[in-house]
PDB file of C-alpha atoms in Angstrom:
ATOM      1  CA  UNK A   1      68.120  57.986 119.237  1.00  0.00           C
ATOM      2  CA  UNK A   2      69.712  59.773 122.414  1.00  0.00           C
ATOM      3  CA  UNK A   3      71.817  62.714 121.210  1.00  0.00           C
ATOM      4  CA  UNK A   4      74.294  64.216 124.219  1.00  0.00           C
ATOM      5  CA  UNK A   5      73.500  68.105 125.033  1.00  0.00           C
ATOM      6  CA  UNK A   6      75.533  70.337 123.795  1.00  0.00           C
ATOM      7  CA  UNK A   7      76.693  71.245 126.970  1.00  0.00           C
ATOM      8  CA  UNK A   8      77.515  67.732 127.942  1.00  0.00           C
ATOM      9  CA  UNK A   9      80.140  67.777 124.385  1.00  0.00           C
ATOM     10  CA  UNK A  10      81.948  71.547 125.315  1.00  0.00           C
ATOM     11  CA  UNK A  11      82.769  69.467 128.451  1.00  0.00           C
ATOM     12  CA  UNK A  12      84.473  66.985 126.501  1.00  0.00           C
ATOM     13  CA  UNK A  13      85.772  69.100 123.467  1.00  0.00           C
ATOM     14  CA  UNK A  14      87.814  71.864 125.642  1.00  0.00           C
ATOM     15  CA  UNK A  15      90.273  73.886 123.756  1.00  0.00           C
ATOM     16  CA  UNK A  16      93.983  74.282 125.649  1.00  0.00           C
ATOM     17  CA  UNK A  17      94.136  77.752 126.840  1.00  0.00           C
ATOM     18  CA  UNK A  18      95.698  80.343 124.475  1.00  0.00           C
ATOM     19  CA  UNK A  19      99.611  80.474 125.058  1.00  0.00           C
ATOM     20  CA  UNK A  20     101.549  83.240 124.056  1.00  0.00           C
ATOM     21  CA  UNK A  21     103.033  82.601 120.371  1.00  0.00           C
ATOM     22  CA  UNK A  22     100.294  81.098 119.320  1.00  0.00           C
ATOM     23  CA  UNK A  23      98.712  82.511 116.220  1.00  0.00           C
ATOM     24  CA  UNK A  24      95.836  81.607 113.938  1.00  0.00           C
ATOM     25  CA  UNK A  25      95.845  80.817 110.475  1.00  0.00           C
ATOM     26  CA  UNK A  26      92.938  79.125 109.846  1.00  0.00           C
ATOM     27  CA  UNK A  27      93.318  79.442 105.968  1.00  0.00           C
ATOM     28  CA  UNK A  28      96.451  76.798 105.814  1.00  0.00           C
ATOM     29  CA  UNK A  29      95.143  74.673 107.985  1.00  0.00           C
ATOM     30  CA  UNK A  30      97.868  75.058 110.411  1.00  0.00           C
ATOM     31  CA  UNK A  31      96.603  74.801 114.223  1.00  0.00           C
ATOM     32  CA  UNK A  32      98.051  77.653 116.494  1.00  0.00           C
ATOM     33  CA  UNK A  33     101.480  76.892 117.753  1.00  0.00           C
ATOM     34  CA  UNK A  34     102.839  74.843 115.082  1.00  0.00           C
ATOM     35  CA  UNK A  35     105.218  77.578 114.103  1.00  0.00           C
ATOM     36  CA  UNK A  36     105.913  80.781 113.571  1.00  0.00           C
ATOM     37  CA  UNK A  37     104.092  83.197 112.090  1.00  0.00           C
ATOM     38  CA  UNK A  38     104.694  83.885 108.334  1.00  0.00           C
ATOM     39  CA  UNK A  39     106.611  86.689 106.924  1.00  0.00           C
ATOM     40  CA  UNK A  40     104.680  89.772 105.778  1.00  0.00           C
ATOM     41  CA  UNK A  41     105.308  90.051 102.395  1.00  0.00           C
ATOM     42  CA  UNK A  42     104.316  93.379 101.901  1.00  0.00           C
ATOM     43  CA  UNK A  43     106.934  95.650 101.930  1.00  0.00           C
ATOM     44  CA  UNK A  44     107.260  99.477 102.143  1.00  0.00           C
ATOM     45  CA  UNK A  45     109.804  99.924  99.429  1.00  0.00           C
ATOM     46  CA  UNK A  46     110.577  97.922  96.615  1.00  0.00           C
ATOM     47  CA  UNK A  47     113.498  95.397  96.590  1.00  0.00           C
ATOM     48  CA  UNK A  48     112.560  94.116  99.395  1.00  0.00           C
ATOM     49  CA  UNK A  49     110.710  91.083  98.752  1.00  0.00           C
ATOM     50  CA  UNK A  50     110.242  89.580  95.667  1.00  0.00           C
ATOM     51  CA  UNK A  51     107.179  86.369  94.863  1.00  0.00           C
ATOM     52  CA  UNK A  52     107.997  83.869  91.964  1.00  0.00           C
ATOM     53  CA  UNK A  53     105.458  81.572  90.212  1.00  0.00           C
ATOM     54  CA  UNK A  54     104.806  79.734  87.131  1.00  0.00           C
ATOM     55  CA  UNK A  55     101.825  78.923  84.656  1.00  0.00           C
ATOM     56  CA  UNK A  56     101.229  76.629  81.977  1.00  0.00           C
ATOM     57  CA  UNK A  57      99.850  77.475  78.741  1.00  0.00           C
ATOM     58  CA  UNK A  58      98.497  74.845  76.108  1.00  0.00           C
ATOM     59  CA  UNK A  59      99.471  75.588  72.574  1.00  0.00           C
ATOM     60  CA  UNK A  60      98.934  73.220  69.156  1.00  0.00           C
ATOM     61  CA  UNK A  61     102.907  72.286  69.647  1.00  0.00           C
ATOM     62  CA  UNK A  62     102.568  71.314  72.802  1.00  0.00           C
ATOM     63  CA  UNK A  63     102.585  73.019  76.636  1.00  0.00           C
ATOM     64  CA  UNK A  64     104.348  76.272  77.634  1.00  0.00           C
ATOM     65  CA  UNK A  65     105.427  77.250  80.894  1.00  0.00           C
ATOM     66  CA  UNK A  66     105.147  81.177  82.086  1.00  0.00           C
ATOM     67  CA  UNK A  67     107.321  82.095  84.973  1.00  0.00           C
ATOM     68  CA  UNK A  68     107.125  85.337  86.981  1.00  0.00           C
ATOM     69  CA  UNK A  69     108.886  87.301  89.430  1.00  0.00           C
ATOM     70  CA  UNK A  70     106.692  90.377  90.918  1.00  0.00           C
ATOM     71  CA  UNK A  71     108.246  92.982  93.577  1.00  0.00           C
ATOM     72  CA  UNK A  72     105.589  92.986  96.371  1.00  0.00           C
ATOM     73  CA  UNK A  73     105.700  96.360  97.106  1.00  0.00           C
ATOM     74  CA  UNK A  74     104.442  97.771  93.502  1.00  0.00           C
ATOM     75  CA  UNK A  75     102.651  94.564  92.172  1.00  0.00           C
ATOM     76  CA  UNK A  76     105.602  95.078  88.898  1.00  0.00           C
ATOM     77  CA  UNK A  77     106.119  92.292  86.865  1.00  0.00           C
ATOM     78  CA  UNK A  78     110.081  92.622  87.048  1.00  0.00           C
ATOM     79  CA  UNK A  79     111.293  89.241  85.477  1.00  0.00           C
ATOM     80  CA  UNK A  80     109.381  86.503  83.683  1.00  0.00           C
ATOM     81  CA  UNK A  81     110.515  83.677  81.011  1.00  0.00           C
ATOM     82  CA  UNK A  82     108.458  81.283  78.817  1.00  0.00           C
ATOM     83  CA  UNK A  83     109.736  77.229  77.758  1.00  0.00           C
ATOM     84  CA  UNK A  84     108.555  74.564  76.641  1.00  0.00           C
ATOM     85  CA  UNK A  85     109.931  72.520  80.197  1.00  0.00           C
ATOM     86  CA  UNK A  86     109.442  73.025  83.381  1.00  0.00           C
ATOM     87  CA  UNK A  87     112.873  72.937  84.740  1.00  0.00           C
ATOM     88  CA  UNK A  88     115.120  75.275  87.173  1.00  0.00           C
ATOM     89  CA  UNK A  89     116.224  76.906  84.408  1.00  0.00           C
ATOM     90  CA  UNK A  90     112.997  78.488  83.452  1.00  0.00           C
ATOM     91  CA  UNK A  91     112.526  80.143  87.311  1.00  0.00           C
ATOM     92  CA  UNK A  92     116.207  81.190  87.052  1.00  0.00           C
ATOM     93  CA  UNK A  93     116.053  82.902  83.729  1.00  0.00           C
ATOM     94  CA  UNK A  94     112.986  84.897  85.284  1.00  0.00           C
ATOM     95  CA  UNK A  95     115.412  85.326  88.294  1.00  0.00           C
ATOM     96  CA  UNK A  96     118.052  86.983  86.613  1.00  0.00           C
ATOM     97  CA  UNK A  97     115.350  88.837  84.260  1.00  0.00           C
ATOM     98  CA  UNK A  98     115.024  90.419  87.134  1.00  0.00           C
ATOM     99  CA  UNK A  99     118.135  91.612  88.487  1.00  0.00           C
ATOM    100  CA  UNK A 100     119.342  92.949  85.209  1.00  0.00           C
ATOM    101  CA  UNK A 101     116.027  94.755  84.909  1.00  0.00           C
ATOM    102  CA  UNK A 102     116.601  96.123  88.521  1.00  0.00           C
ATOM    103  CA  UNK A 103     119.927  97.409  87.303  1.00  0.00           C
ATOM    104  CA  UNK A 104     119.012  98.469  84.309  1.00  0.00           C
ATOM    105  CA  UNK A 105     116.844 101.204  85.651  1.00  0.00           C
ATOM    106  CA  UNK A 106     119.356 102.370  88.427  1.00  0.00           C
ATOM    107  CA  UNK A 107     117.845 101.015  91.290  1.00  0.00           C
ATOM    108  CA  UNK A 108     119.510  97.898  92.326  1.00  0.00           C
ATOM    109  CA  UNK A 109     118.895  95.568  95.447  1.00  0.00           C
ATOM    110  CA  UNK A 110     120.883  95.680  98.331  1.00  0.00           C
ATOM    111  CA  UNK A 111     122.634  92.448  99.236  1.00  0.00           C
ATOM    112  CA  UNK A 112     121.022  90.898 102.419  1.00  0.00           C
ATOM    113  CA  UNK A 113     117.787  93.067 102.215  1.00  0.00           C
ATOM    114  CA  UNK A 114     115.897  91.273  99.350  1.00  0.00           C
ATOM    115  CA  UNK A 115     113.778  88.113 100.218  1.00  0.00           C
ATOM    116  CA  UNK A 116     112.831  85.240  96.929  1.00  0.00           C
ATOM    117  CA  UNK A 117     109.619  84.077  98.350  1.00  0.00           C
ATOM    118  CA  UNK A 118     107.651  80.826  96.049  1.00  0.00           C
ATOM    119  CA  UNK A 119     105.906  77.704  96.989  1.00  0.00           C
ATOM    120  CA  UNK A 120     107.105  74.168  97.457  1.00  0.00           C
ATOM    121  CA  UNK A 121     107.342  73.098  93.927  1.00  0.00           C
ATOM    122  CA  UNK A 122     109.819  71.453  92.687  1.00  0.00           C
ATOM    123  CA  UNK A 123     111.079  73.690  90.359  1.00  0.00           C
ATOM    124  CA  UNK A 124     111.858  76.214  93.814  1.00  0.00           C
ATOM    125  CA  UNK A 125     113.895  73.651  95.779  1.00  0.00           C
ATOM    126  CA  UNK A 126     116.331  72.428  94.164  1.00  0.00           C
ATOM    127  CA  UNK A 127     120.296  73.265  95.036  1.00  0.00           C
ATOM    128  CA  UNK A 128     121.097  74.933  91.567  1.00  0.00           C
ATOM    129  CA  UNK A 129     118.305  77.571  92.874  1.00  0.00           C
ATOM    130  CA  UNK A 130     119.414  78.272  96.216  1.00  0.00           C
ATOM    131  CA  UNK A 131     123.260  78.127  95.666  1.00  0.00           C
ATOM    132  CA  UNK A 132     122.027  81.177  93.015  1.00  0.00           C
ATOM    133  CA  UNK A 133     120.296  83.251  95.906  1.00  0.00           C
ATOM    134  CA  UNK A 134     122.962  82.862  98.013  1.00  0.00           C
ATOM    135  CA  UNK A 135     125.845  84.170  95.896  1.00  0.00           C
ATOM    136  CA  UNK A 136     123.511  86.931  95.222  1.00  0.00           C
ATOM    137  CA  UNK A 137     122.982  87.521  98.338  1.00  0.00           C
ATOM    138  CA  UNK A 138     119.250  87.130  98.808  1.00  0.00           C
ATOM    139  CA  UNK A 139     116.929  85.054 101.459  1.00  0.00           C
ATOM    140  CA  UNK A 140     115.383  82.197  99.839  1.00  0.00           C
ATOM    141  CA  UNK A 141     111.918  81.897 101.779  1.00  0.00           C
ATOM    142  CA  UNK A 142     109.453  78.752 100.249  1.00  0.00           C
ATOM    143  CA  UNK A 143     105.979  78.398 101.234  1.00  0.00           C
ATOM    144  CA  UNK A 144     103.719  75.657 102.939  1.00  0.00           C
ATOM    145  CA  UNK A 145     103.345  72.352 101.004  1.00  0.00           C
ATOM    146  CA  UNK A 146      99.116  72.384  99.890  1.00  0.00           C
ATOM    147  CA  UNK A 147      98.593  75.848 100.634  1.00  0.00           C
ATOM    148  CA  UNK A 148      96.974  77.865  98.098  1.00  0.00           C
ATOM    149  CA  UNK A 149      96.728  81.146 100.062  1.00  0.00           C
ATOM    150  CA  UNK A 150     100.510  81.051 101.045  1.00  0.00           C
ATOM    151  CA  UNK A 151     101.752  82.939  97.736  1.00  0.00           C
ATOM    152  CA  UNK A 152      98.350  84.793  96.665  1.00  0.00           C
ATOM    153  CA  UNK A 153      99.772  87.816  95.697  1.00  0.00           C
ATOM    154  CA  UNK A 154     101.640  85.954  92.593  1.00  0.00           C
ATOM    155  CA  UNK A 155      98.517  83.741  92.444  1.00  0.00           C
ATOM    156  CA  UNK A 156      96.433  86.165  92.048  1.00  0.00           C
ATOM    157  CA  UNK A 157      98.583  87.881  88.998  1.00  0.00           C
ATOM    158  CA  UNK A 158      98.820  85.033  86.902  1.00  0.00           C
ATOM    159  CA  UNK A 159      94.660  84.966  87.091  1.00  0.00           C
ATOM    160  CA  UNK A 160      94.865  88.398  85.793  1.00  0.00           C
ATOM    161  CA  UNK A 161      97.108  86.852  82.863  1.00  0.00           C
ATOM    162  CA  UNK A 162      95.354  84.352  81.900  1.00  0.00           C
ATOM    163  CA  UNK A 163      92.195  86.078  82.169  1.00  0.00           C
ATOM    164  CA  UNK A 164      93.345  89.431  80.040  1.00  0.00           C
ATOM    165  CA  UNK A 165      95.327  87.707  77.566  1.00  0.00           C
ATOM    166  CA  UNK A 166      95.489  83.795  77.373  1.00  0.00           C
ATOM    167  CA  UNK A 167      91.824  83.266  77.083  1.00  0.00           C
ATOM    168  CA  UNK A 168      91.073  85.779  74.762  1.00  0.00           C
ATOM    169  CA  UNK A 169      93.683  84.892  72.723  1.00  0.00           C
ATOM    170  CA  UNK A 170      93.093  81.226  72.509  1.00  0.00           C
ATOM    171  CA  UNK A 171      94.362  79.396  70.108  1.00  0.00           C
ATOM    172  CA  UNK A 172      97.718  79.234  70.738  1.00  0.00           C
ATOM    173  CA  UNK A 173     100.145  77.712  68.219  1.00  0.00           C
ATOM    174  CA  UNK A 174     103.663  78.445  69.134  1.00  0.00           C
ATOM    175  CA  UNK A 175     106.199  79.706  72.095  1.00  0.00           C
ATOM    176  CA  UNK A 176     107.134  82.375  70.107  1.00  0.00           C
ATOM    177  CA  UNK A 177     103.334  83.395  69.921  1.00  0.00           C
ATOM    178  CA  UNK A 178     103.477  83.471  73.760  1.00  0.00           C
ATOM    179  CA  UNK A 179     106.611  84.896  74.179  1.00  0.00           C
ATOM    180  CA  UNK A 180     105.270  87.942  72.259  1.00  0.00           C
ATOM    181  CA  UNK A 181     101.936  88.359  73.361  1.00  0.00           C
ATOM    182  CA  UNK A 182     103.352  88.063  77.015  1.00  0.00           C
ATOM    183  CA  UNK A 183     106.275  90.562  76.368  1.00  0.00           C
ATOM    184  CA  UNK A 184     103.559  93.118  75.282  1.00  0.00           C
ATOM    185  CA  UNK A 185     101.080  92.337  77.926  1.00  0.00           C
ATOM    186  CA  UNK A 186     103.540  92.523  81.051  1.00  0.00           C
ATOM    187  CA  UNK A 187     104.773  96.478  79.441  1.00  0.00           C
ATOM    188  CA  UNK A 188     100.878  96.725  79.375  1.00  0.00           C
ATOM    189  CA  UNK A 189     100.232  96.316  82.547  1.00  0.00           C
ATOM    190  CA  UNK A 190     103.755  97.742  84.156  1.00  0.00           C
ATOM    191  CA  UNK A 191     103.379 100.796  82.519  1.00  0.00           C
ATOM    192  CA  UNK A 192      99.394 101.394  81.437  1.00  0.00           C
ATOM    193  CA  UNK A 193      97.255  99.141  83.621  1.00  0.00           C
ATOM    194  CA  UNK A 194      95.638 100.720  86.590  1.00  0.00           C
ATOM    195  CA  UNK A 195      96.035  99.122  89.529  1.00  0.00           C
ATOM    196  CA  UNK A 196      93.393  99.929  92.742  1.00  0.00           C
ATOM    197  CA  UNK A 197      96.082  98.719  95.741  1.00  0.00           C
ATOM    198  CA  UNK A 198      98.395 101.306  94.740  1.00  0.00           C
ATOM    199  CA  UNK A 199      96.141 104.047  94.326  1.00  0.00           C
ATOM    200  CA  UNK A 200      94.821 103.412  90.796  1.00  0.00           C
ATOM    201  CA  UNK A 201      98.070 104.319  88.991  1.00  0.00           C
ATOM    202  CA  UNK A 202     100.298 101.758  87.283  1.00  0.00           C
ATOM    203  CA  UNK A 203     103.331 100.122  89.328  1.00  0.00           C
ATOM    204  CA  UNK A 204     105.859 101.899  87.490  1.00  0.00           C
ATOM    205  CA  UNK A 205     104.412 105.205  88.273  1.00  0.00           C
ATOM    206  CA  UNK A 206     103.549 103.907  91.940  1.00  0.00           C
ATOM    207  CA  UNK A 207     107.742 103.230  92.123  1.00  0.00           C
ATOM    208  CA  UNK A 208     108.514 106.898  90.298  1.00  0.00           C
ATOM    209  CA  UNK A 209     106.776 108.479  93.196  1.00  0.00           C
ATOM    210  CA  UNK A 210     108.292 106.621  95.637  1.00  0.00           C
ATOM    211  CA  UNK A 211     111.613 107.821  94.584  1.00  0.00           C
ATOM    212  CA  UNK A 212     110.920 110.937  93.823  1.00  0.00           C
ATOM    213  CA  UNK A 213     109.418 111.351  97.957  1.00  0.00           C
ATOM    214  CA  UNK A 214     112.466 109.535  98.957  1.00  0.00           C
ATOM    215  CA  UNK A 215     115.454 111.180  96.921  1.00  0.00           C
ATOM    216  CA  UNK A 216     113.794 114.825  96.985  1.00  0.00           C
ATOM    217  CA  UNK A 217     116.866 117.271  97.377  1.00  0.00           C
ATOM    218  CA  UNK A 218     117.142 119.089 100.491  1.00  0.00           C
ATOM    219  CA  UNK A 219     117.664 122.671 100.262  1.00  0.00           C
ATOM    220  CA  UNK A 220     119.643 124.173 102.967  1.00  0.00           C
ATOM    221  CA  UNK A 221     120.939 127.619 104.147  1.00  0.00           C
ATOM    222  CA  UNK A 222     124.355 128.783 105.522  1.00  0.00           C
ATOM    223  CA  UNK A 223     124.134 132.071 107.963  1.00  0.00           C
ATOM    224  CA  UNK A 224     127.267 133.565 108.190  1.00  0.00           C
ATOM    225  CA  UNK A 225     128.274 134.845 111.754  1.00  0.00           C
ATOM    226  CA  UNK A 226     129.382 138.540 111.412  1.00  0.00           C
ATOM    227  CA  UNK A 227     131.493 138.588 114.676  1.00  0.00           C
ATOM    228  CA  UNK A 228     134.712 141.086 114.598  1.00  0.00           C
ATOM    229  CA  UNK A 229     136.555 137.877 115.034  1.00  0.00           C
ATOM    230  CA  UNK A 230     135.755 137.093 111.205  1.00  0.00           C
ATOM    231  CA  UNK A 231     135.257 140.803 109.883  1.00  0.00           C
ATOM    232  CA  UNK A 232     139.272 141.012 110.251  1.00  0.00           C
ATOM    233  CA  UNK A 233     139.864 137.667 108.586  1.00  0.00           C
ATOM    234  CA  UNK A 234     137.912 139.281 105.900  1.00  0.00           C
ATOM    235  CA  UNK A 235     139.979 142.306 106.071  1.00  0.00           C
ATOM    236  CA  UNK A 236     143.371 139.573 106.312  1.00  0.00           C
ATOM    237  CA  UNK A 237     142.688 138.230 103.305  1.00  0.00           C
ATOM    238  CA  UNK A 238     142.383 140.959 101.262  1.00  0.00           C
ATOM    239  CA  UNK A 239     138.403 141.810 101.185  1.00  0.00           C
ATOM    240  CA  UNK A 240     137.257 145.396 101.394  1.00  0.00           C
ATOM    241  CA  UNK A 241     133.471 146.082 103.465  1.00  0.00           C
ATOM    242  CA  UNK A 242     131.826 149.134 101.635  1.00  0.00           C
ATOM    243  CA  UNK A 243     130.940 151.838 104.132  1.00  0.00           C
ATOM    244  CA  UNK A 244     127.229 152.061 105.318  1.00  0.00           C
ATOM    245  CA  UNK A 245     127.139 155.844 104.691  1.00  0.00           C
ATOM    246  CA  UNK A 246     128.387 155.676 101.112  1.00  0.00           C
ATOM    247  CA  UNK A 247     126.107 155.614  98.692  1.00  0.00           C
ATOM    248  CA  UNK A 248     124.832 152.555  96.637  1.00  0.00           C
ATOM    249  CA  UNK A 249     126.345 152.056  93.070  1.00  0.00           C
ATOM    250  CA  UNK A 250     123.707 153.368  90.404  1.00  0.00           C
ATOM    251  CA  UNK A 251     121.865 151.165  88.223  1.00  0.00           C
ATOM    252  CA  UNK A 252     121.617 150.814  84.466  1.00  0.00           C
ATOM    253  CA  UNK A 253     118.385 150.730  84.635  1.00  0.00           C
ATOM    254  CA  UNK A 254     117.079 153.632  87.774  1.00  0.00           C
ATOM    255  CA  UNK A 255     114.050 152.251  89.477  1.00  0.00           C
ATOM    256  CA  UNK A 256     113.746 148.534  87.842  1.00  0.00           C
ATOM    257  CA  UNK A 257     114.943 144.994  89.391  1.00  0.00           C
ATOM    258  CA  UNK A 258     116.408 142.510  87.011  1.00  0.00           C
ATOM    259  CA  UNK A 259     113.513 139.258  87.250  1.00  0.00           C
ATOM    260  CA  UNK A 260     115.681 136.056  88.108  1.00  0.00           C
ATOM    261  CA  UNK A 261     116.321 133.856  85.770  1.00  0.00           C
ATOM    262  CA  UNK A 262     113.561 130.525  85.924  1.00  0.00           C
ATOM    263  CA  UNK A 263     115.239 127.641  86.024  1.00  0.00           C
ATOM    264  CA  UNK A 264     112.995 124.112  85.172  1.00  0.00           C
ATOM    265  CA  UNK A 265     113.765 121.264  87.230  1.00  0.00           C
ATOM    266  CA  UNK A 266     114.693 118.082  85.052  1.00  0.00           C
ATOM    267  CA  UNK A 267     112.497 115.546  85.433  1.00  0.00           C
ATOM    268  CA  UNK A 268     114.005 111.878  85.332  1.00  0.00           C
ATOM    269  CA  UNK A 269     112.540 109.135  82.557  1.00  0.00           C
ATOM    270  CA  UNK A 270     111.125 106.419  84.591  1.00  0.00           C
TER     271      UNK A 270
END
């Protein structure tokens, strides 16, 4: 059978030349310059993007549905919400699990700077979901359709849930069996569970830290000019300037200096 050389097929099988805006994603499958690139979801502080996803669990009455909302920036479990359905309302109870939880701990997100990103399901497209981000004032962003790399990050969590708790815990009878377990296994592993992209501390820690960098007080000084200018204000309003040549006031104490008092900065409950 006559096979062509391979140098006889390159001639045939040329590749356009590489335009600018072009970019490669060869994991969805998308050729280069079908759109723009994707968003980098990886933020450097938190509120700034958010990832949503949902699981199902299978229990003796029947299927439960997990949904989560995870702030890229920390890997924290901020919002999730267990039902028996599969409906908006079970990604927008995890939605506003979120914001309250946000607010609860006195960090809130800033209107216009927070991004929702999910897939294409159906439970993520629908008007009741987006009319919601937009009166809250955050970007809606929904990945490719078939794409199992474009929300990892939350993909990748839920593995780690089912994994650490629903497995080992199998059987399952009821939603309220879920709803606990998965109550006491998201504090678990907000608050205890190491995590190595963050520097092997948990995520609430990770955020403390990040606060505490960013909010440190600044301590400044004030040098007061002494011109003659101000040394006669001084005298204007009353203030007296004790001659150099006098002597100093005694002491109660001759030949001992009173130790400042040590004050302990209070740390804040994260």
């Amino acid at each position: 059978m006559y096979r062509r050389a391979p140098h006889a097929r390159a001639r045939h099988h040329r590749r356009r030349p590489r335009q600018e805006g072009d970019h490669d994603d060869h994991r969805s499958g998308r050729r280069a310059g079908s759109g723009p690139p994707r968003p980098q979801l990886r933020r450097q502080c938190p509120n700034r993007c958010w990832v949503a996803d949902f699981t199902h669990v299978a229990t003796w009455n029947g299927g439960v549905y997990v949904a989560f909302v995870m702030d890229t920036f920390s890997r924290r479990i901020v919002g999730w919400s267990a039902s028996t359905t599969k409906e908006t309302r079970l990604v927008l109870d995890a939605l506003e699990m979120a914001l309250w939880q946000r607010d609860r701990d006195g960090f809130p997100y800033e209107q216009g700077e927070l991004i929702h990103h999910s897939d294409a399901g159906s439970q993520y497209t629908p008007f009741a979901l987006t009319e919601h981000l937009n009166r809250a004032g955050i970007a809606a962003s929904i990945g490719s359709v078939g794409d199992a790399y474009d929300n990892a990050l939350m993909e990748s969590t839920i593995g780690l849930f089912k994994t650490e708790l629903i497995k080992p815990g199998r059987p399952w009878k009821t939603l309220s069996q879920v709803e606990l377990a998965t109550a006491e296994w998201i504090d678990w592993y907000c608050h205890r569970r190491l995590h190595g992209e963050i520097g092997h501390v948990p995520p609430v820690e990770y955020e403390a830290n990040h606060y505490m960098k960013s909010t440190k007080p600044q301590v400044t000084t004030t040098r007061f000019s002494s011109s003659p200018a101000r040394r006669q204000h001084a005298r204007s309003q009353g203030g007296t300037r004790r001659d150099a040549s006098a002597p100093a006031a005694p002491t109660a104490r001759s030949g001992h200096r009173r130790r400042p008092a040590f004050r302990s900065a209070a740390i804040a409950d994260w």
